[in-house]
Short mmCIF file of C-alpha atoms in Angstrom, two decimals:
data_model
loop_
_atom_site.label_atom_id
_atom_site.label_comp_id
_atom_site.label_asym_id
_atom_site.label_seq_id
_atom_site.Cartn_x
_atom_site.Cartn_y
_atom_site.Cartn_z
CA UNK A 191 -45.72 -5.20 -5.75
CA UNK A 192 -43.45 -5.54 -8.26
CA UNK A 193 -39.81 -5.44 -8.45
CA UNK A 194 -40.33 -2.14 -9.97
CA UNK A 195 -42.60 -0.66 -6.30
CA UNK A 196 -39.70 -1.82 -4.71
CA UNK A 197 -36.24 -0.93 -6.64
CA UNK A 198 -37.42 2.54 -6.87
CA UNK A 199 -38.89 3.11 -2.81
CA UNK A 200 -36.03 2.09 -1.84
CA UNK A 201 -33.76 3.75 -4.49
CA UNK A 202 -35.65 7.18 -3.11
CA UNK A 203 -34.91 6.10 0.80
CA UNK A 204 -31.71 6.53 -0.64
CA UNK A 205 -31.35 9.55 -2.11
CA UNK A 206 -33.16 11.29 0.84
CA UNK A 207 -30.42 9.44 2.86
CA UNK A 208 -27.75 10.72 0.36
CA UNK A 209 -29.39 14.81 1.07
CA UNK A 210 -27.72 14.52 4.56
CA UNK A 211 -23.89 14.62 5.09
CA UNK A 212 -22.36 11.76 4.79
CA UNK A 213 -19.19 10.12 4.38
CA UNK A 214 -17.79 8.75 1.13
CA UNK A 215 -18.19 5.45 2.57
CA UNK A 216 -20.78 6.06 4.16
CA UNK A 217 -22.77 7.23 0.22
CA UNK A 218 -20.76 4.09 -1.11
CA UNK A 219 -22.62 1.51 1.76
CA UNK A 220 -25.46 2.72 1.59
CA UNK A 221 -25.84 2.71 -1.61
CA UNK A 222 -24.27 -1.14 -1.86
CA UNK A 223 -26.80 -1.64 0.44
CA UNK A 224 -30.18 -0.56 -0.95
CA UNK A 225 -28.83 -2.12 -4.03
CA UNK A 226 -28.90 -5.71 -2.72
CA UNK A 227 -32.63 -4.96 -1.15
CA UNK A 228 -33.86 -3.75 -4.67
CA UNK A 229 -32.06 -7.16 -6.45
CA UNK A 230 -31.56 -10.42 -4.15
CA UNK A 231 -27.90 -10.81 -4.67
CA UNK A 232 -24.88 -12.78 -3.18
CA UNK A 233 -22.09 -10.23 -4.49
CA UNK A 234 -22.43 -5.94 -5.36
CA UNK A 235 -19.62 -4.45 -6.65
CA UNK A 236 -19.18 -1.05 -7.29
CA UNK A 237 -15.17 -0.09 -9.56
CA UNK A 238 -13.59 3.09 -10.73
CA UNK A 239 -12.85 3.34 -14.14
CA UNK A 240 -9.31 5.29 -13.64
CA UNK A 241 -8.62 5.46 -17.46
CA UNK A 242 -7.65 1.24 -18.32
CA UNK A 243 -8.12 0.19 -15.61
CA UNK A 244 -11.29 -0.71 -12.87
CA UNK A 245 -10.30 0.32 -9.34
CA UNK A 246 -13.56 -1.42 -6.45
CA UNK A 247 -14.43 1.35 -5.15
CA UNK A 248 -17.02 -1.10 -1.56
CA UNK A 249 -18.15 -4.29 -2.04
CA UNK A 250 -20.17 -6.90 -0.61
CA UNK A 251 -20.28 -10.49 -0.60
CA UNK A 252 -16.35 -10.40 -1.91
CA UNK A 253 -13.41 -11.21 -0.03
CA UNK A 254 -12.22 -7.78 2.33
CA UNK A 255 -8.95 -8.75 -0.31
CA UNK A 256 -11.02 -7.15 -3.40
CA UNK A 257 -10.01 -3.85 -2.58
CA UNK A 258 -6.61 -3.82 -2.43
CA UNK A 259 -7.08 -5.13 -6.90
CA UNK A 260 -7.07 -2.95 -10.55
CA UNK A 261 -8.71 -4.60 -13.02
CA UNK A 262 -6.92 -3.67 -16.03
CA UNK A 263 -10.55 -3.47 -18.31
CA UNK A 264 -8.96 -5.50 -21.48
CA UNK A 265 -7.18 -8.41 -19.63
CA UNK A 266 -10.66 -9.04 -18.29
CA UNK A 267 -13.40 -9.91 -21.05
CA UNK A 268 -17.06 -9.33 -18.33
CA UNK A 269 -15.48 -6.16 -18.27
CA UNK A 270 -14.40 -5.31 -21.02
CA UNK A 271 -18.55 -6.20 -22.05
CA UNK A 272 -19.78 -4.30 -19.74
CA UNK A 273 -17.69 -1.26 -20.13
CA UNK A 274 -18.19 -1.19 -23.84
CA UNK A 275 -22.24 -1.41 -23.44
CA UNK A 276 -24.10 2.16 -22.60
CA UNK A 277 -27.31 -0.19 -21.71
CA UNK A 278 -26.59 -3.00 -17.79
CA UNK A 279 -25.27 -6.02 -19.79
CA UNK A 280 -26.08 -9.54 -18.42
CA UNK A 281 -25.25 -13.12 -18.76
CA UNK A 282 -26.15 -15.91 -19.68
CA UNK A 283 -25.91 -19.12 -16.77
CA UNK A 284 -23.18 -20.94 -19.01
CA UNK A 285 -21.28 -18.10 -20.18
CA UNK A 286 -17.98 -19.54 -20.78
CA UNK A 287 -15.83 -16.22 -20.27
CA UNK A 288 -13.62 -15.84 -16.59
CA UNK A 289 -15.09 -14.35 -14.17
CA UNK A 290 -12.95 -11.97 -12.29
CA UNK A 291 -14.32 -12.63 -9.29
CA UNK A 292 -13.28 -16.22 -9.27
CA UNK A 293 -12.65 -18.18 -6.13
CA UNK A 294 -13.41 -14.31 -3.80
CA UNK A 295 -16.85 -15.07 -3.12
CA UNK A 296 -18.21 -15.27 0.55
CA UNK A 297 -20.79 -17.56 -1.05
CA UNK A 298 -18.53 -19.58 -2.45
CA UNK A 299 -15.58 -20.90 -2.27
CA UNK A 300 -13.51 -21.47 -5.48
CA UNK A 301 -13.90 -22.52 -9.41
CA UNK A 302 -17.94 -20.30 -9.76
CA UNK A 303 -19.98 -23.08 -10.88
CA UNK A 304 -23.00 -21.76 -13.01
CA UNK A 305 -24.71 -18.89 -11.60
CA UNK A 306 -26.58 -15.44 -12.79
CA UNK A 307 -23.77 -12.39 -13.66
CA UNK A 308 -24.76 -9.10 -14.17
CA UNK A 309 -22.77 -5.36 -15.03
CA UNK A 310 -23.88 -2.20 -15.47
CA UNK A 311 -21.91 0.36 -16.76
CA UNK A 312 -22.56 4.07 -14.79
CA UNK A 313 -22.04 6.91 -16.87
CA UNK A 314 -22.12 10.71 -16.22
CA UNK A 315 -21.90 13.86 -19.47
CA UNK A 316 -22.16 10.69 -21.68
CA UNK A 317 -18.65 9.42 -19.92
CA UNK A 318 -17.77 6.37 -18.76
CA UNK A 319 -16.82 6.62 -14.88
CA UNK A 320 -17.98 3.26 -13.05
CA UNK A 321 -19.66 -0.15 -13.80
CA UNK A 322 -21.95 -1.71 -10.58
CA UNK A 323 -21.90 -5.37 -10.66
CA UNK A 324 -23.88 -8.30 -9.15
CA UNK A 325 -23.90 -11.79 -8.92
CA UNK A 326 -26.25 -14.41 -7.27
CA UNK A 327 -24.82 -17.84 -6.50
CA UNK A 328 -29.25 -18.56 -8.23
CA UNK A 329 -28.27 -19.11 -12.66
CA UNK A 330 -31.17 -16.92 -14.19
CA UNK A 331 -32.33 -14.44 -11.60
CA UNK A 332 -31.31 -11.42 -13.30
CA UNK A 333 -32.93 -12.34 -16.14
CA UNK A 334 -36.51 -10.95 -16.64
CA UNK A 335 -35.63 -8.30 -13.76
CA UNK A 336 -37.44 -5.19 -16.10
CA UNK A 337 -35.13 -2.61 -17.81
CA UNK A 338 -36.86 0.75 -15.62
CA UNK A 339 -35.85 -0.48 -12.49
CA UNK A 340 -32.25 -1.19 -13.53
CA UNK A 341 -32.26 2.56 -14.72
CA UNK A 342 -33.02 4.23 -11.93
CA UNK A 343 -30.12 1.96 -9.99
CA UNK A 344 -27.61 2.32 -12.44
CA UNK A 345 -28.59 6.68 -12.66
CA UNK A 346 -28.40 6.58 -8.39
CA UNK A 347 -25.00 4.34 -8.69
CA UNK A 348 -24.21 6.70 -11.32
CA UNK A 349 -24.95 9.82 -8.67
CA UNK A 350 -23.44 9.04 -6.11
CA UNK A 351 -20.21 7.62 -7.52
CA UNK A 352 -20.07 11.08 -9.37
CA UNK A 353 -20.85 13.08 -6.30
CA UNK A 354 -17.94 11.26 -4.13
CA UNK A 355 -15.28 11.94 -7.68
CA UNK A 356 -16.32 15.72 -7.04
CA UNK A 357 -16.35 15.65 -3.11
CA UNK A 358 -12.98 14.35 -3.17
CA UNK A 359 -11.04 17.08 -6.64
CA UNK A 360 -13.49 19.96 -3.98
CA UNK A 361 -11.48 19.11 -0.85
CA UNK A 362 -7.84 17.75 -1.84
CA UNK A 363 -7.41 19.99 -5.25
CA UNK A 364 -10.04 22.51 -5.46
CA UNK A 365 -7.02 24.70 -7.37
CA UNK A 366 -6.33 22.29 -10.30
CA UNK A 367 -8.76 19.49 -9.92
CA UNK A 368 -8.74 18.97 -13.86
CA UNK A 369 -5.04 18.54 -13.60
CA UNK A 370 -5.15 15.80 -11.14
CA UNK A 371 -7.32 14.02 -12.22
CA UNK A 372 -5.55 13.88 -15.21
CA UNK A 373 -2.52 12.59 -13.30
CA UNK A 374 -4.33 9.51 -11.91
CA UNK A 375 -5.31 8.11 -15.18
CA UNK A 376 -3.03 4.37 -14.79
CA UNK A 377 -0.54 5.75 -17.32
CA UNK A 378 0.53 8.80 -15.11
CA UNK A 379 0.34 5.42 -12.24
CA UNK A 380 2.74 2.79 -13.90
CA UNK A 381 5.09 6.09 -14.39
CA UNK A 382 5.16 7.33 -11.13
CA UNK A 383 5.53 3.76 -9.81
CA UNK A 384 2.29 2.98 -8.45
CA UNK A 385 -0.20 4.06 -5.82
CA UNK A 386 -0.18 4.54 -1.65
CA UNK A 387 -2.52 1.78 -0.86
CA UNK A 388 -4.11 1.29 2.54
CA UNK A 389 -6.92 1.96 4.92
CA UNK A 390 -5.57 2.29 8.31
CA UNK A 391 -5.37 4.94 10.72
CA UNK A 392 -1.78 5.67 10.04
CA UNK A 393 -1.47 5.36 6.54
CA UNK A 394 -4.94 7.74 6.34
CA UNK A 395 -2.72 10.16 8.52
CA UNK A 396 0.47 9.75 6.11
CA UNK A 397 -1.85 10.32 3.68
CA UNK A 398 -2.93 13.18 5.06
CA UNK A 399 0.17 14.83 5.65
CA UNK A 400 1.85 13.68 1.97
CA UNK A 401 -1.63 16.65 0.80
CA UNK A 402 -0.96 19.07 2.64
CA UNK A 403 2.57 19.91 2.49
CA UNK A 404 3.86 18.25 -0.74
CA UNK A 405 1.62 22.23 -2.14
CA UNK A 406 4.67 24.04 0.05
CA UNK A 407 7.54 23.83 -1.44
CA UNK A 408 9.42 23.32 1.35
CA UNK A 409 12.78 20.68 2.24
CA UNK A 410 11.49 17.06 3.05
CA UNK A 411 13.18 14.50 5.15
CA UNK A 412 10.91 11.30 4.42
CA UNK A 413 11.49 8.61 7.56
CA UNK A 414 11.28 4.77 7.78
CA UNK A 415 13.00 1.18 7.50
CA UNK A 416 13.92 -0.52 5.17
CA UNK A 417 10.38 -1.51 2.90
CA UNK A 418 8.06 0.34 4.05
CA UNK A 419 7.92 2.77 0.02
CA UNK A 420 10.14 5.62 0.86
CA UNK A 421 10.24 6.11 -3.05
CA UNK A 422 6.44 6.00 -3.73
CA UNK A 423 6.24 8.05 -0.85
CA UNK A 424 8.84 11.16 -2.30
CA UNK A 425 6.83 10.67 -5.82
CA UNK A 426 4.30 11.01 -4.58
CA UNK A 427 4.95 13.96 -3.29
CA UNK A 428 7.01 15.08 -6.59
CA UNK A 429 3.58 14.08 -8.51
CA UNK A 430 1.13 16.19 -6.26
CA UNK A 431 3.65 19.03 -5.89
CA UNK A 432 3.54 23.09 -8.37
CA UNK A 433 6.75 20.53 -9.75
CA UNK A 434 4.82 17.66 -10.72
CA UNK A 435 5.22 18.60 -14.97
CA UNK A 436 9.07 19.11 -13.76
CA UNK A 437 11.04 16.64 -13.82
CA UNK A 438 12.07 14.44 -10.32
CA UNK A 439 15.68 12.85 -10.17
CA UNK A 440 16.53 9.55 -8.31
CA UNK A 441 19.68 10.03 -6.46
CA UNK A 442 20.74 6.58 -4.48
CA UNK A 443 23.39 7.29 -2.62
CA UNK A 444 24.79 4.87 -1.11
CA UNK A 445 24.71 3.63 -5.19
CA UNK A 446 27.44 6.35 -5.78
CA UNK A 447 31.16 5.70 -4.71
CA UNK A 448 33.03 7.71 -2.30
CA UNK A 449 34.86 9.93 -5.17
CA UNK A 450 31.91 10.92 -7.48
CA UNK A 451 29.54 11.57 -5.53
CA UNK A 452 30.18 15.20 -5.87
CA UNK A 453 30.47 14.81 -10.00
CA UNK A 454 28.14 12.81 -9.81
CA UNK A 455 25.18 16.11 -7.94
CA UNK A 456 26.65 18.55 -9.10
CA UNK A 457 28.49 17.97 -12.59
CA UNK A 458 32.36 18.39 -14.33
CA UNK A 459 34.04 20.21 -16.91
CA UNK A 460 36.11 18.57 -18.84
CA UNK A 461 39.92 17.88 -17.39
CA UNK A 462 38.88 18.75 -13.89
CA UNK A 463 39.88 14.83 -12.52
CA UNK A 464 41.39 11.66 -15.35
CA UNK A 465 38.77 9.92 -16.91
CA UNK A 466 37.43 13.25 -16.64
CA UNK A 467 37.07 13.47 -20.59
CA UNK A 468 33.39 15.71 -21.02
CA UNK A 469 31.20 17.99 -19.56
CA UNK A 470 28.22 15.80 -17.65
CA UNK A 471 25.34 17.92 -16.27
CA UNK A 472 24.97 16.57 -13.18
CA UNK A 473 21.61 15.68 -10.94
CA UNK A 474 20.54 18.62 -9.31
CA UNK A 475 21.19 20.46 -12.97
CA UNK A 476 18.32 18.42 -14.18
CA UNK A 477 16.39 18.83 -11.84
CA UNK A 478 16.31 22.02 -12.84
CA UNK A 479 13.34 23.34 -11.89
CA UNK A 480 11.36 20.11 -10.27
CA UNK A 481 12.41 18.27 -7.18
CA UNK A 482 15.31 15.89 -7.12
CA UNK A 483 15.29 12.47 -4.25
CA UNK A 484 17.81 11.82 -2.35
CA UNK A 485 17.95 8.63 -0.74
CA UNK A 486 19.60 7.53 1.34
CA UNK A 487 20.81 10.16 2.77
CA UNK A 488 22.57 8.74 5.54
CA UNK A 489 25.20 7.29 3.51
CA UNK A 490 26.77 11.05 1.82
CA UNK A 491 30.48 11.48 3.23
CA UNK A 492 31.02 14.26 6.03
CA UNK A 493 32.63 16.32 3.17
CA UNK A 494 29.68 15.89 -0.05
CA UNK A 495 27.51 17.11 3.10
CA UNK A 496 28.86 20.83 3.21
CA UNK A 497 28.76 21.34 -0.52
CA UNK A 498 25.46 20.40 -0.36
CA UNK A 499 23.47 22.62 2.10
CA UNK A 500 24.78 25.12 0.48
CA UNK A 501 22.94 24.11 -2.13
CA UNK A 502 19.90 23.71 -0.10
CA UNK A 503 20.57 28.13 1.26
CA UNK A 504 21.03 29.36 -1.36
CA UNK A 505 20.31 26.99 -4.77
CA UNK A 506 23.52 27.14 -5.58
CA UNK A 507 25.59 24.15 -7.37
CA UNK A 508 29.29 24.39 -8.13
CA UNK A 509 30.31 21.45 -11.15
CA UNK A 510 33.91 20.66 -10.49
CA UNK A 511 36.99 21.88 -12.09
CA UNK A 512 34.71 24.88 -12.85
CA UNK A 513 35.38 28.30 -11.06
CA UNK A 514 31.82 30.09 -11.10
CA UNK A 515 28.41 28.49 -9.68
CA UNK A 516 25.59 27.57 -10.96
CA UNK A 517 21.67 28.72 -9.54
CA UNK A 518 19.47 26.16 -9.52
CA UNK A 519 16.24 25.95 -8.26
CA UNK A 520 15.28 22.08 -7.24
CA UNK A 521 12.99 20.80 -4.32
CA UNK A 522 14.68 18.49 -1.73
CA UNK A 523 12.75 15.16 -1.18
CA UNK A 524 15.25 13.13 1.27
CA UNK A 525 14.87 9.57 3.02
CA UNK A 526 17.09 7.55 4.69
CA UNK A 527 16.12 4.17 7.04
CA UNK A 528 18.71 6.27 9.69
CA UNK A 529 17.94 7.48 12.60
CA UNK A 530 19.19 10.83 11.22
CA UNK A 531 19.08 12.98 14.39
CA UNK A 532 21.45 9.51 16.31
CA UNK A 533 24.05 10.62 13.62
CA UNK A 534 24.07 13.57 14.52
CA UNK A 535 25.29 13.01 18.27
CA UNK A 536 27.55 10.77 17.16
CA UNK A 537 29.16 13.60 14.69
CA UNK A 538 28.45 11.20 11.77
CA UNK A 539 25.06 13.86 10.18
CA UNK A 540 26.16 17.64 9.98
CA UNK A 541 23.48 18.75 12.52
CA UNK A 542 23.25 22.41 10.20
CA UNK A 543 22.10 20.08 7.21
CA UNK A 544 20.07 17.44 9.25
CA UNK A 545 17.60 21.05 10.08
CA UNK A 546 17.92 21.93 6.65
CA UNK A 547 16.32 18.93 5.03
CA UNK A 548 13.93 17.88 8.18
CA UNK A 549 11.43 21.46 7.32
CA UNK A 550 8.33 18.95 7.34
CA UNK A 551 9.73 15.48 8.22
CA UNK A 552 7.15 12.33 7.63
CA UNK A 553 7.66 8.73 8.83
CA UNK A 554 6.07 6.04 7.07
CA UNK A 555 4.68 3.48 9.19
CA UNK A 556 5.72 -0.23 9.24
CA UNK A 557 3.62 -2.41 7.81
CA UNK A 558 3.08 -4.83 10.65
CA UNK A 559 2.03 -0.86 12.44
CA UNK A 560 -1.19 -0.37 10.16
CA UNK A 561 -4.37 -2.92 10.70
CA UNK A 562 -5.82 -4.47 8.30
CA UNK A 563 -2.99 -3.17 5.21
CA UNK A 564 -2.04 -6.43 4.09
CA UNK A 565 -4.71 -7.63 2.77
CA UNK A 566 -5.42 -4.74 0.12
CA UNK A 567 -1.50 -4.67 0.39
CA UNK A 568 -1.72 -8.74 -0.83
CA UNK A 569 -5.49 -8.24 -3.15
CA UNK A 570 -3.16 -5.03 -5.15
CA UNK A 571 0.05 -7.55 -5.88
CA UNK A 572 -1.61 -10.56 -6.45
CA UNK A 573 -3.65 -8.85 -9.20
CA UNK A 574 -0.07 -7.63 -10.46
CA UNK A 575 1.25 -11.01 -10.74
CA UNK A 576 -1.68 -12.57 -11.54
CA UNK A 577 -0.28 -10.15 -14.57
CA UNK A 578 2.72 -10.63 -15.08
CA UNK A 579 2.20 -14.14 -14.63
CA UNK A 580 -0.60 -15.55 -17.32
CA UNK A 581 -2.40 -16.52 -14.61
CA UNK A 582 -6.30 -16.81 -15.54
CA UNK A 583 -7.08 -15.55 -11.77
CA UNK A 584 -5.44 -16.00 -9.58
CA UNK A 585 -6.38 -15.77 -6.06
CA UNK A 586 -5.65 -17.16 -1.35
CA UNK A 587 -7.81 -18.89 0.34
CA UNK A 588 -8.04 -16.95 3.84
CA UNK A 589 -6.46 -19.65 5.91
CA UNK A 590 -3.19 -17.51 3.93
CA UNK A 591 -4.39 -14.30 4.73
CA UNK A 592 -5.00 -14.91 8.72
CA UNK A 593 -0.41 -16.26 8.24
CA UNK A 594 0.08 -13.00 6.87
CA UNK A 595 -1.58 -10.45 8.61
CA UNK A 596 0.11 -12.12 12.22
CA UNK A 597 3.80 -11.63 10.82
CA UNK A 598 5.50 -9.18 11.23
CA UNK A 599 6.59 -8.09 9.03
CA UNK A 600 10.62 -7.37 9.13
CA UNK A 601 10.74 -6.55 5.01
CA UNK A 602 8.15 -4.50 5.05
CA UNK A 603 5.86 -4.04 2.18
CA UNK A 604 8.65 -5.34 -0.62
CA UNK A 605 8.48 -8.24 1.90
CA UNK A 606 5.28 -8.47 0.86
CA UNK A 607 5.21 -8.66 -2.77
CA UNK A 608 8.34 -10.80 -3.75
CA UNK A 609 6.50 -13.15 -0.71
CA UNK A 610 2.72 -12.59 -2.94
CA UNK A 611 5.11 -13.45 -5.83
CA UNK A 612 6.97 -15.96 -4.96
CA UNK A 613 3.95 -17.71 -2.90
CA UNK A 614 2.17 -17.22 -6.80
CA UNK A 615 4.86 -18.78 -8.41
CA UNK A 616 5.20 -22.15 -6.51
CA UNK A 617 0.95 -22.19 -6.92
CA UNK A 618 0.79 -22.01 -10.51
CA UNK A 619 3.62 -24.19 -10.94
CA UNK A 620 1.31 -26.87 -8.39
CA UNK A 621 -1.55 -26.74 -10.63
CA UNK A 622 -2.62 -26.84 -14.10
CA UNK A 623 -6.61 -25.11 -12.98
CA UNK A 624 -7.75 -21.50 -14.50
CA UNK A 625 -7.18 -20.74 -11.94
CA UNK A 626 -4.59 -21.15 -9.36
CA UNK A 627 -4.70 -20.61 -4.66
CA UNK A 628 -2.38 -18.86 -2.92
CA UNK A 629 -2.31 -21.63 0.37
CA UNK A 630 -1.12 -21.48 3.51
CA UNK A 631 1.81 -24.71 1.61
CA UNK A 632 2.77 -21.86 -0.88
CA UNK A 633 4.11 -19.70 1.88
CA UNK A 634 5.82 -22.22 4.47
CA UNK A 635 8.78 -18.68 5.07
CA UNK A 636 5.82 -17.55 7.60
CA UNK A 637 3.72 -20.52 8.56
CA UNK A 638 7.47 -20.93 9.44
CA UNK A 639 8.04 -17.77 11.18
CA UNK A 640 4.49 -18.62 13.17
CA UNK A 641 6.03 -21.72 14.76
CA UNK A 642 9.47 -20.12 15.45
CA UNK A 643 9.59 -19.05 18.94
CA UNK A 644 7.55 -21.96 19.59
CA UNK A 645 10.98 -23.59 17.20
CA UNK A 646 13.35 -21.10 19.55
CA UNK A 647 11.76 -22.10 23.39
CA UNK A 648 11.66 -26.06 22.40
CA UNK A 649 15.96 -24.95 21.99
CA UNK A 650 15.84 -22.62 24.48
CA UNK A 651 13.78 -25.67 27.49
CA UNK A 652 16.77 -28.00 26.11
CA UNK A 653 19.43 -25.44 26.76
CA UNK A 654 18.07 -23.43 30.02
CA UNK A 655 15.52 -26.04 31.24
CA UNK A 656 13.29 -23.34 32.21
CA UNK A 657 11.53 -21.36 29.52
CA UNK A 658 8.35 -23.07 28.54
CA UNK A 659 5.29 -21.11 28.76
CA UNK A 660 2.02 -23.27 28.01
CA UNK A 661 -0.50 -23.40 25.02
CA UNK A 662 -3.48 -23.92 25.31
CA UNK A 663 -5.46 -25.35 22.33
CA UNK A 664 -9.26 -25.44 22.02
CA UNK A 665 -12.09 -24.98 20.45
CA UNK A 666 -12.81 -21.78 18.09
CA UNK A 667 -9.59 -21.43 18.30
CA UNK A 668 -7.90 -17.20 17.22
CA UNK A 669 -4.20 -18.15 15.65
CA UNK A 670 -3.25 -14.13 15.31
CA UNK A 671 -4.65 -14.43 19.03
CA UNK A 672 -3.06 -17.03 20.24
CA UNK A 673 0.47 -16.46 19.32
CA UNK A 674 0.89 -12.64 20.56
CA UNK A 675 -0.35 -13.87 23.84
CA UNK A 676 2.94 -16.67 23.37
CA UNK A 677 4.71 -14.20 22.70
CA UNK A 678 3.66 -12.09 25.57
CA UNK A 679 4.06 -14.85 27.72
CA UNK A 680 7.71 -15.57 26.57
CA UNK A 681 9.23 -12.18 26.01
CA UNK A 682 7.90 -11.84 30.12
CA UNK A 683 9.30 -14.39 31.13
CA UNK A 684 13.33 -13.67 29.29
CA UNK A 685 12.70 -10.36 31.04
CA UNK A 686 12.26 -11.23 34.45
CA UNK A 687 14.92 -13.91 34.32
CA UNK A 688 17.48 -11.84 32.99
CA UNK A 689 15.86 -8.45 35.37
CA UNK A 690 14.88 -6.43 33.15
CA UNK A 691 17.58 -5.77 30.19
CA UNK A 692 16.04 -6.11 27.31
CA UNK A 693 19.75 -7.09 26.10
CA UNK A 694 20.11 -9.83 27.42
CA UNK A 695 16.21 -10.98 26.62
CA UNK A 696 17.16 -10.64 22.98
CA UNK A 697 20.08 -12.14 23.11
CA UNK A 698 18.31 -15.81 25.25
CA UNK A 699 14.99 -14.99 21.99
CA UNK A 700 17.91 -14.74 19.65
CA UNK A 701 16.57 -11.54 17.85
CA UNK A 702 17.92 -8.24 18.11
CA UNK A 703 17.58 -6.25 20.57
CA UNK A 704 15.79 -3.02 18.13
CA UNK A 705 13.61 -5.79 17.26
CA UNK A 706 12.30 -7.15 20.04
CA UNK A 707 11.55 -3.95 21.36
CA UNK A 708 8.50 -2.88 17.99
CA UNK A 709 7.45 -6.28 19.30
CA UNK A 710 7.07 -5.80 22.92
CA UNK A 711 5.66 -2.79 22.15
CA UNK A 712 3.24 -4.22 20.21
CA UNK A 713 1.77 -6.06 22.22
CA UNK A 714 1.41 -3.41 24.90
CA UNK A 715 4.38 -4.95 26.62
CA UNK A 716 5.66 -2.09 29.16
CA UNK A 717 9.89 -1.88 28.78
CA UNK A 718 10.72 -1.45 32.74
CA UNK A 719 13.57 -2.18 34.92
CA UNK A 720 12.57 -5.46 35.64
CA UNK A 721 9.40 -7.71 35.26
CA UNK A 722 7.87 -10.98 37.62
CA UNK A 723 5.15 -12.49 35.89
CA UNK A 724 3.86 -15.97 36.60
CA UNK A 725 3.08 -18.73 33.25
#
């Protein structure tokens, strides 16, 4: 059989597959598998055009963090050449243009040597909607492929991608799909603060909740730890709501001086207080017709909470120093890292305001509960910092990814972003190669944290002589599994010695009780009054 016949047969099978009820992921996986059967290659990637960027949707043969990357087309000459062409682009084996996949090909670590690279522009209705790239460690392997076979691959890939795009529009934004597509351009993402990255079960649930409640107009209370991305959730809610074209006004309640909070929120008239030398419009008036995002809502004093309650109940505000009230049409989205129910019980937050704010509460999961998302977020932040630092290519060692995945992330996504930024700076400063690679030596603070319990155990053994679980290192050891096993033994032994007293156990382990409870829950340790275990 000729190559064309093989390609045609495989792609006909794919066409039949796509008539079945498949998920988008299934379609993409079958597409890439079919391409690899038709054309011998070490890596194949499907990317979607979003404004001036390419977003990887599916890949085979690259490191998983590649799916978290967002490639600026103009910053990558090979992508720019493919996107500017109407036919397949084959790059010469000795092509000097930097390869966007340098350091990410599973078939070869480090800088890519001479190899074959080809890109297929994917067109629909005479518009570029995506790109399919193929890489092989065998030089010139794509040179003799007939154009007809490549045309078939391009057509089927474009049809698969177009089908996925149309289905997504119909499922999530059937009434105004065109407007939503426009909002998903690169410029809109930059303006609105980014996108929600992650496909863990927790993130899928969060995205589903956002899709459901965004169009409702309800007041929303976003709860979650510091650094989980509550502001990004608020921006996403606003963008997907009917108020998406209206203002989104941000207010950090914790940063407002107590004597100026009311003026900041509702405005004031000239002469209302010392220093009020002119009329000033408040945040609620600025947000009229749109959304106001009240970050750190738990920090508002009780006196201001009562006036905020009136704004929620009647959409009515009263500027400081003004007798008359003003009507506003504002949706309120609030966020807090406090347990507001407990604040209500302690009398520090009004119960009626809490119930008004939390018509639909949304809980943003901490990073430690988002299995698999650390790798995707790492790829996203790596590409961001690569652009900021002007690095030709930035990659990360699998060993460093392993450390990132086993770390507990008390600072959540914000901490991960900072760790990647610092790691990239350190890696860049220690080498002159065009490809900068973040290794475990560049994220010492996390590597140190892996051994922190070991050090804590050593210290406790010295002081008390009784915390001494053993760690057996054998061939094929899994670092994450062994670390969790060690943590589990250490916590259960400390609890046993403290007769199940969690506060005392936390003190013994030199951590706070809340973090210890979260870690224990993740490790499957039940909270009981006493624990007896033989180590």
